[in-house]
Short mmCIF file of N, CA and C in Angstrom, two decimals:
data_model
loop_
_atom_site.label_atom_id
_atom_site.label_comp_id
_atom_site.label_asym_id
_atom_site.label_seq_id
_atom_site.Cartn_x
_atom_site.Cartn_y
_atom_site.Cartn_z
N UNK R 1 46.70 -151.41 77.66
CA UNK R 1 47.85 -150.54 77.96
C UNK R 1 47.74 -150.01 79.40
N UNK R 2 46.61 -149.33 79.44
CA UNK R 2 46.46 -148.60 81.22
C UNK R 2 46.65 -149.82 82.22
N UNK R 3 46.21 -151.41 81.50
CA UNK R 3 46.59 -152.37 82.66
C UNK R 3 48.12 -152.79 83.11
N UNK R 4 48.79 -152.70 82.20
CA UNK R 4 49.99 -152.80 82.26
C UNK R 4 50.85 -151.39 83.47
N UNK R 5 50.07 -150.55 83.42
CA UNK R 5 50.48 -149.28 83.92
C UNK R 5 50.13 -149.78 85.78
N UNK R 6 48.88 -150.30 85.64
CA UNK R 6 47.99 -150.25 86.54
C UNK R 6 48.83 -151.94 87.60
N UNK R 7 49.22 -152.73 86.70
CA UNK R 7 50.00 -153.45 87.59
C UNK R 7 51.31 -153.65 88.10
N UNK R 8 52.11 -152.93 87.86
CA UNK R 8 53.04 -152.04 88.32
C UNK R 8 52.77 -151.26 89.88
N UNK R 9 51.72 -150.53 89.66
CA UNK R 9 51.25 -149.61 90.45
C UNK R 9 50.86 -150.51 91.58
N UNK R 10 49.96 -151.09 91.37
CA UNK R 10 49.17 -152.53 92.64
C UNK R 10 50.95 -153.12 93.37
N UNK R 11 51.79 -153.50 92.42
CA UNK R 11 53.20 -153.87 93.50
C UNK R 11 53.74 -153.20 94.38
N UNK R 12 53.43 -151.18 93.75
CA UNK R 12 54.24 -150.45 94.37
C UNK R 12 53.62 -150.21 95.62
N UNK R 13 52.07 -150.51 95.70
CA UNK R 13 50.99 -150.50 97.00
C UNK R 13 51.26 -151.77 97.85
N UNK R 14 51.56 -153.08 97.21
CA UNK R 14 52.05 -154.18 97.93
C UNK R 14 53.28 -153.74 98.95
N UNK R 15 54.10 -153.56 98.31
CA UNK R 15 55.11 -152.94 98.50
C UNK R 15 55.10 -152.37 100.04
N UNK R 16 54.38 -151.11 100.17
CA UNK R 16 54.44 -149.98 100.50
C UNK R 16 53.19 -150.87 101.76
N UNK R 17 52.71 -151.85 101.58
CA UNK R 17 51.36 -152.43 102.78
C UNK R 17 52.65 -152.79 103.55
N UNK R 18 53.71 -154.01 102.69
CA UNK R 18 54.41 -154.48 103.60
C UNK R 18 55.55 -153.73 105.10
N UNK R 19 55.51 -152.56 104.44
CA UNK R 19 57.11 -151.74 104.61
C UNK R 19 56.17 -151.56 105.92
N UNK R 20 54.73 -150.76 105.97
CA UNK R 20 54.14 -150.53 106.88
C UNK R 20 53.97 -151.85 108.26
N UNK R 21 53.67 -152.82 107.38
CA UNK R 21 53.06 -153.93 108.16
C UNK R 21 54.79 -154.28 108.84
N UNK R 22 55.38 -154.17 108.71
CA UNK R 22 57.16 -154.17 109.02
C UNK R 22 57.27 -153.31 109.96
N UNK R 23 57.34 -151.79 110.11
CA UNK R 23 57.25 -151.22 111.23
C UNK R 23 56.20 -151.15 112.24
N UNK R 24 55.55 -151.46 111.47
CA UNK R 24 54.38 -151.42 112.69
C UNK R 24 54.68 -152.69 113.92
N UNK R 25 55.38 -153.94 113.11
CA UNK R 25 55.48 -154.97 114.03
C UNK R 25 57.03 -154.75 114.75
N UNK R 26 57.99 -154.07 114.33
CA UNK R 26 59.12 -153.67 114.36
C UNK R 26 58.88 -152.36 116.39
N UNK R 27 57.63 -151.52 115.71
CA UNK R 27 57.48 -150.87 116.89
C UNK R 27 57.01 -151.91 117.53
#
């Protein structure tokens, strides 16, 4: 059950690497 919770969570960090890795190349 907590894994199911827990991989969700790992996308929303994928997520959230890319958005960064996006502005950062954007600046």
């Amino acid at each position: 059950m907590p894994v199911e919770i827990l991989q969700p969570d790992v996308e929303g960090l994928r997520m959230k690497s890319i958005d960064t890795s996006r502005v950062a190349n954007g600046s």
